[in-house]
PDB file of C-alpha atoms in Angstrom:
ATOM      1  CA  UNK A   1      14.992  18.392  -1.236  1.00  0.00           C
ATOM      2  CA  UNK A   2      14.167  15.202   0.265  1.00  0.00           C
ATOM      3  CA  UNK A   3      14.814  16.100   3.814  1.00  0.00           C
ATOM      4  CA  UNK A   4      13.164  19.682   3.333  1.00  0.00           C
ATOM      5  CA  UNK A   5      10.155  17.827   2.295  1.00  0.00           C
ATOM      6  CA  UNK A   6       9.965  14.901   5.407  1.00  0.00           C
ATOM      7  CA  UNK A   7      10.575  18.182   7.517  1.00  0.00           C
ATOM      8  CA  UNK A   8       7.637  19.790   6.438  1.00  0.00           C
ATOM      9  CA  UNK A   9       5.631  16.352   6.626  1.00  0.00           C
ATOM     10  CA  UNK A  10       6.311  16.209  10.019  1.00  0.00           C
ATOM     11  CA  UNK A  11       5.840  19.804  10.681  1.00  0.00           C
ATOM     12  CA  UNK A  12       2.564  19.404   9.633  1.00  0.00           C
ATOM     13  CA  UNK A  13       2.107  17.100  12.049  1.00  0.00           C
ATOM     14  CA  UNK A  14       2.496  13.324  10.135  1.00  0.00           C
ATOM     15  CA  UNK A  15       4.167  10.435  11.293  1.00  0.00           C
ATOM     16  CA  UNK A  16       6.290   9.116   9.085  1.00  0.00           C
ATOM     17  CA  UNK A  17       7.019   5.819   8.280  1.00  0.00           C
ATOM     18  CA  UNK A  18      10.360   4.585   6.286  1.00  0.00           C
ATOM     19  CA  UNK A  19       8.970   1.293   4.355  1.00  0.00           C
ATOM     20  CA  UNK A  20      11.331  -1.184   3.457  1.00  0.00           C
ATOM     21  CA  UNK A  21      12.317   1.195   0.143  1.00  0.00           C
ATOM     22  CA  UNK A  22      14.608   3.479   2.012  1.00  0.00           C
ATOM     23  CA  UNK A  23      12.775   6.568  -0.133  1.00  0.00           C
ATOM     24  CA  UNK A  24       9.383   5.278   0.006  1.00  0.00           C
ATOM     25  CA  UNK A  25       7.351   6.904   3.184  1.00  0.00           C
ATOM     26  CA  UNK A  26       4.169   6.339   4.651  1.00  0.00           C
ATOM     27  CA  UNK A  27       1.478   8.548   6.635  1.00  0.00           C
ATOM     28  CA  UNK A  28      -1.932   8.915   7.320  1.00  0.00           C
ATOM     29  CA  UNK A  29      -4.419  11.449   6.905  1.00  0.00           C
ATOM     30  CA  UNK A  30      -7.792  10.872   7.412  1.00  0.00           C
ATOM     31  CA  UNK A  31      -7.660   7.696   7.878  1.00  0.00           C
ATOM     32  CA  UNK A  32      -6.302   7.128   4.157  1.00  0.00           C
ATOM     33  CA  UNK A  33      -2.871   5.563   3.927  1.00  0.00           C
ATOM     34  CA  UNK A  34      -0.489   7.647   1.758  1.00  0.00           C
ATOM     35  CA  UNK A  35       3.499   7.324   0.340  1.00  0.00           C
ATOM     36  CA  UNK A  36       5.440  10.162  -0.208  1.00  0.00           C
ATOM     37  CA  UNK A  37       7.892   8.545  -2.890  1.00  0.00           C
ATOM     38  CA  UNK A  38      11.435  10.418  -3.596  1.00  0.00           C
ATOM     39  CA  UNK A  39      12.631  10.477  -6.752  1.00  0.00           C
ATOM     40  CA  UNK A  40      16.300   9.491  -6.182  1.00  0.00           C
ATOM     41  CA  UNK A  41      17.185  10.520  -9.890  1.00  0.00           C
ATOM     42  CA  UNK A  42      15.003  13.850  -9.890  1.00  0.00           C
ATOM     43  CA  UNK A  43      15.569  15.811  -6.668  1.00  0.00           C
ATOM     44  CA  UNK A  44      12.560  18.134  -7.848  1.00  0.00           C
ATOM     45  CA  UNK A  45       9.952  15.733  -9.154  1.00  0.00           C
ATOM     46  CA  UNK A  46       7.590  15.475  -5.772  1.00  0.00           C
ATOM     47  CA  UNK A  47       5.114  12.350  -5.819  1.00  0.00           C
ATOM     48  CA  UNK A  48       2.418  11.696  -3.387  1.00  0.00           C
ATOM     49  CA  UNK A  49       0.536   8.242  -3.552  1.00  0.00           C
ATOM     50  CA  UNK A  50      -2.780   6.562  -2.357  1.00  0.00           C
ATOM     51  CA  UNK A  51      -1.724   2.885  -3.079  1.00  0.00           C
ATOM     52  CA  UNK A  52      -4.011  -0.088  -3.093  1.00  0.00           C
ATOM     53  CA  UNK A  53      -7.397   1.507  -3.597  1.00  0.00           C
ATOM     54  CA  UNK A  54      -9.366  -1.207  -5.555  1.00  0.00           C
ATOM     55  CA  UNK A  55      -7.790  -4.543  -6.132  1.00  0.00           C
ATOM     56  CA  UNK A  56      -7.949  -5.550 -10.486  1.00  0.00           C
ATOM     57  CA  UNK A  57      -9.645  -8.529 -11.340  1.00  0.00           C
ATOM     58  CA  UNK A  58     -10.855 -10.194 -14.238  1.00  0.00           C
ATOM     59  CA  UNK A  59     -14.483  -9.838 -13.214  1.00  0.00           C
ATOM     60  CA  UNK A  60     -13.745  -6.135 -12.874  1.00  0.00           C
ATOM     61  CA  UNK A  61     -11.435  -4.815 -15.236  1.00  0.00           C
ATOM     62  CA  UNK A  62     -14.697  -2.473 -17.274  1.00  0.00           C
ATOM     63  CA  UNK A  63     -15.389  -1.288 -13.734  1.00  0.00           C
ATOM     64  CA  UNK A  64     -11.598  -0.554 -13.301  1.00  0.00           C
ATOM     65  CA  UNK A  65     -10.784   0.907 -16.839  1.00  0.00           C
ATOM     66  CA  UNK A  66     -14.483   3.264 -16.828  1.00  0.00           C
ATOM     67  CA  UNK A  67     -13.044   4.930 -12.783  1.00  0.00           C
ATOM     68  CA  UNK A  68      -9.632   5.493 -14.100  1.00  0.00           C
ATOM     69  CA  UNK A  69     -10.619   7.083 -16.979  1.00  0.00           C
ATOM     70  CA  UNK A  70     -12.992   9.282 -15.420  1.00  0.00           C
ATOM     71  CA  UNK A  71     -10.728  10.172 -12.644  1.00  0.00           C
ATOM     72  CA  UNK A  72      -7.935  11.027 -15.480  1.00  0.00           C
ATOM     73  CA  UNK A  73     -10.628  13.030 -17.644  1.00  0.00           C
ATOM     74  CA  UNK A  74     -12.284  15.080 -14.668  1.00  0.00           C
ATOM     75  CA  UNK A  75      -9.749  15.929 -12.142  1.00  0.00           C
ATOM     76  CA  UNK A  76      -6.880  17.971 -12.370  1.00  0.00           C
ATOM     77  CA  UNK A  77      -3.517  17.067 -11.209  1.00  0.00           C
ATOM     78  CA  UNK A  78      -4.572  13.699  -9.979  1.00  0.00           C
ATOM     79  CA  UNK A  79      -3.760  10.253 -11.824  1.00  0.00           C
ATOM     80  CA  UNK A  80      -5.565   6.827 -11.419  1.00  0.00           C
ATOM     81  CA  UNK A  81      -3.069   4.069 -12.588  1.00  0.00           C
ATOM     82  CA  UNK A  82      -2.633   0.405 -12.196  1.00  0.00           C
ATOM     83  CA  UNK A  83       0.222  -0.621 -10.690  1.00  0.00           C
ATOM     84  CA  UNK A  84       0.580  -4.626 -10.476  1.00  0.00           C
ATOM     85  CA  UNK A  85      -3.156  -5.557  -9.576  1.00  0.00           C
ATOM     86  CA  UNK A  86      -4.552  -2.441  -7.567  1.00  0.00           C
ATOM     87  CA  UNK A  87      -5.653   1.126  -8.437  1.00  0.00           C
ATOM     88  CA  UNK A  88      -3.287   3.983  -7.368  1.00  0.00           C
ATOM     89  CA  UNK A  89      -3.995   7.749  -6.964  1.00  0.00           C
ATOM     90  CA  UNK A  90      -1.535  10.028  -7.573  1.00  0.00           C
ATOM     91  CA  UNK A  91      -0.690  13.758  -7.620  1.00  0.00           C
ATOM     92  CA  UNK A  92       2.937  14.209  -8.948  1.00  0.00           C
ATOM     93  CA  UNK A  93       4.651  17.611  -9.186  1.00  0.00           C
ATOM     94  CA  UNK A  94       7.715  19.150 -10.053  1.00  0.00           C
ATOM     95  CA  UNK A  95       8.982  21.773  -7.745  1.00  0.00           C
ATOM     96  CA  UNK A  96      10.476  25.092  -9.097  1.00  0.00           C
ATOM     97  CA  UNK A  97      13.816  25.955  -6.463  1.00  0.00           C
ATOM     98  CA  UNK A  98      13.142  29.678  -7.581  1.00  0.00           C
ATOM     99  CA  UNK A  99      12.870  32.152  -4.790  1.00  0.00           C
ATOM    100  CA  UNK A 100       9.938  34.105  -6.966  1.00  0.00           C
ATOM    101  CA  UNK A 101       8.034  30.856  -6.674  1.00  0.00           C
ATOM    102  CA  UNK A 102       5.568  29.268  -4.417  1.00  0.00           C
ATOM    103  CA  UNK A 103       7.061  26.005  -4.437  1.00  0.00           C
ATOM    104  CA  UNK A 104       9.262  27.781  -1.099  1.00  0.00           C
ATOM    105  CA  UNK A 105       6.045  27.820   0.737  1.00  0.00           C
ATOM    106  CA  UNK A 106       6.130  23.089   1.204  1.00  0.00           C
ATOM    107  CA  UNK A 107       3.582  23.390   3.923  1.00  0.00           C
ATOM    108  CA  UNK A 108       0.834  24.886   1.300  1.00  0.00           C
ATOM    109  CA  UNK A 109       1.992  22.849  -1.259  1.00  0.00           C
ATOM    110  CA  UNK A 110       2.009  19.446   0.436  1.00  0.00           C
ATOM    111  CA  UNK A 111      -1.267  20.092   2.108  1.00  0.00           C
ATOM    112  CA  UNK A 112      -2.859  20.894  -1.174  1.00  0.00           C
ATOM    113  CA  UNK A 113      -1.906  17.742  -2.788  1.00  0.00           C
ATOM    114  CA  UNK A 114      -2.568  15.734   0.171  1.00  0.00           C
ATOM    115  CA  UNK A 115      -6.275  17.459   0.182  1.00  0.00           C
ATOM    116  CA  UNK A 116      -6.483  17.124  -3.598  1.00  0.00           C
ATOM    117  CA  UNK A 117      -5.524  13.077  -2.987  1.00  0.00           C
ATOM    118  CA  UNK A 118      -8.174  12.758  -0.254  1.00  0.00           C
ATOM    119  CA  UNK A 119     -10.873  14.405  -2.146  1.00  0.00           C
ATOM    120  CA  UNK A 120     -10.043  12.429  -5.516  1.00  0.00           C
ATOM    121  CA  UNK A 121     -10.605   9.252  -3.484  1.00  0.00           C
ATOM    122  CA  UNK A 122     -13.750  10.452  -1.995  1.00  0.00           C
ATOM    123  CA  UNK A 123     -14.598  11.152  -6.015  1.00  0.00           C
ATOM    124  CA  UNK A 124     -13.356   7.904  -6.752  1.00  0.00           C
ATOM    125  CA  UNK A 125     -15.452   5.730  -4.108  1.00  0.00           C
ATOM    126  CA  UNK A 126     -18.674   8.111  -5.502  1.00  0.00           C
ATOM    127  CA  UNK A 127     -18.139   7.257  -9.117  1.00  0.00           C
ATOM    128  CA  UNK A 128     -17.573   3.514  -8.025  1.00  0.00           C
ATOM    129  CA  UNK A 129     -20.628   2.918  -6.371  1.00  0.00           C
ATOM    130  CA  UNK A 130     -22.673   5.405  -8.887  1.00  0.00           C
ATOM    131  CA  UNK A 131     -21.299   3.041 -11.702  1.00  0.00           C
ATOM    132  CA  UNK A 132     -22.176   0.047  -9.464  1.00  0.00           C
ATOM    133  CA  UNK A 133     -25.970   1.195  -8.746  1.00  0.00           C
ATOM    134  CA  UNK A 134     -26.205   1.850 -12.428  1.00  0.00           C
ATOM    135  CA  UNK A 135     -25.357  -1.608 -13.618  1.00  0.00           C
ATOM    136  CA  UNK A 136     -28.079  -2.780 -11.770  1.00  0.00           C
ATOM    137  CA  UNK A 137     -30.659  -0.288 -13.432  1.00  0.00           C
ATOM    138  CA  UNK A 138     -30.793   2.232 -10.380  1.00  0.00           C
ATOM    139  CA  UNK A 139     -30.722   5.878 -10.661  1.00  0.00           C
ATOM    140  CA  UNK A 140     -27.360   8.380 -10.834  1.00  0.00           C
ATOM    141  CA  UNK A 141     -26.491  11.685 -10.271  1.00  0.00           C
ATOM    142  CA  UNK A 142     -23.415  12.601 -11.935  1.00  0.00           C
ATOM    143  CA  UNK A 143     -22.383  15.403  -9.274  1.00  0.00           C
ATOM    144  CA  UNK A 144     -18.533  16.421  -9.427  1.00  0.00           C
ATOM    145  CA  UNK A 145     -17.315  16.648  -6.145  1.00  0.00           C
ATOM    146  CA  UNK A 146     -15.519  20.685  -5.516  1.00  0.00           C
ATOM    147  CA  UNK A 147     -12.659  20.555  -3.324  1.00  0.00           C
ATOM    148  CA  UNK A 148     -11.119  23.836  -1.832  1.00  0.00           C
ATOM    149  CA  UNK A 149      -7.544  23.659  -1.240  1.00  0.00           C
ATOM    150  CA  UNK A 150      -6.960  27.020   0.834  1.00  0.00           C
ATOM    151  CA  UNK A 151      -6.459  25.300   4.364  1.00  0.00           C
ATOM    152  CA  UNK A 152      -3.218  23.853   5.488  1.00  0.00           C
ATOM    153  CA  UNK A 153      -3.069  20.113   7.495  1.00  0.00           C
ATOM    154  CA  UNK A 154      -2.866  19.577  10.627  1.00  0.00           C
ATOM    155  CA  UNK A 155      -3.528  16.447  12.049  1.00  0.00           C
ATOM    156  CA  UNK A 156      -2.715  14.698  15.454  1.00  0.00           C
ATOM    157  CA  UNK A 157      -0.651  11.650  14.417  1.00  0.00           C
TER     158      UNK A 157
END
């Protein structure tokens, strides 16, 4: 499954690079920095990560527990975690090996989570500096941000 899905990364047009954790890959898109993380002891569990998005300190850990929490409550599929003293996004997966199921088609499934990842930091940048502007008394709008998922990615790198 592994190689099936670095095929299809590449096929879609992403560089890949091997980090020093032989199943840990990164790529860009957008600009954002993302890992595509193999599961060594679950062939079929596909993750996608955006590592590192807000570092965790003491003077923000409110901040940081009120952004996960709405990330986790509003969007779907997506999860906001710490891991060691940053925020992480991630969309994890498992994939069916059925030939009745979608999972066959990687190059719409891997673009939708990639486009799910990249919208859900968008929403998570917008809810940061909406919670930031309202700590200091200024106004808010609480818009959710919609994200359509029907395109496939391309991209030049």
């Amino acid at each position: 499954m592994k190689e099936k899905i670095l095929e299809t990364l590449r096929s879609l047009g992403f560089k890949l690079v091997q980090t020093d954790d032989e199943n840990v890959y990164e790529f860009n898109y957008e600009g954002v920095s993302m890992l595509y993380m193999y599961n060594v002891s679950d062939e079929e569990f596909l993750n996608i990560t955006v590592p590192c998005i807000m570092q965790v300190e003491e003077d923000n850990i409110m901040l940081v527990s009120a952004l996960t929490e709405k990330v986790n409550a509003t969007l779907k599929y997506i999860k906001a975690y710490i891991y060691g003293n940053h925020v992480w996004l991630s969309y994890e997966r498992e994939l069916i090996d059925d030939s009745h199921s979608e999972d066959k088609d990687f190059r719409k499934v891997l673009s939708s989570m990639i486009l799910q990842l990249e919208a859900a930091l968008r929403f998570f940048r917008k809810s940061k500096a909406e919670m930031e502007e309202n700590s200091h008394g200024g106004p808010s709008d609480d818009d959710a941000l919609a994200v359509e998922t029907d395109e496939t990615v391309e991209t030049d790198n």
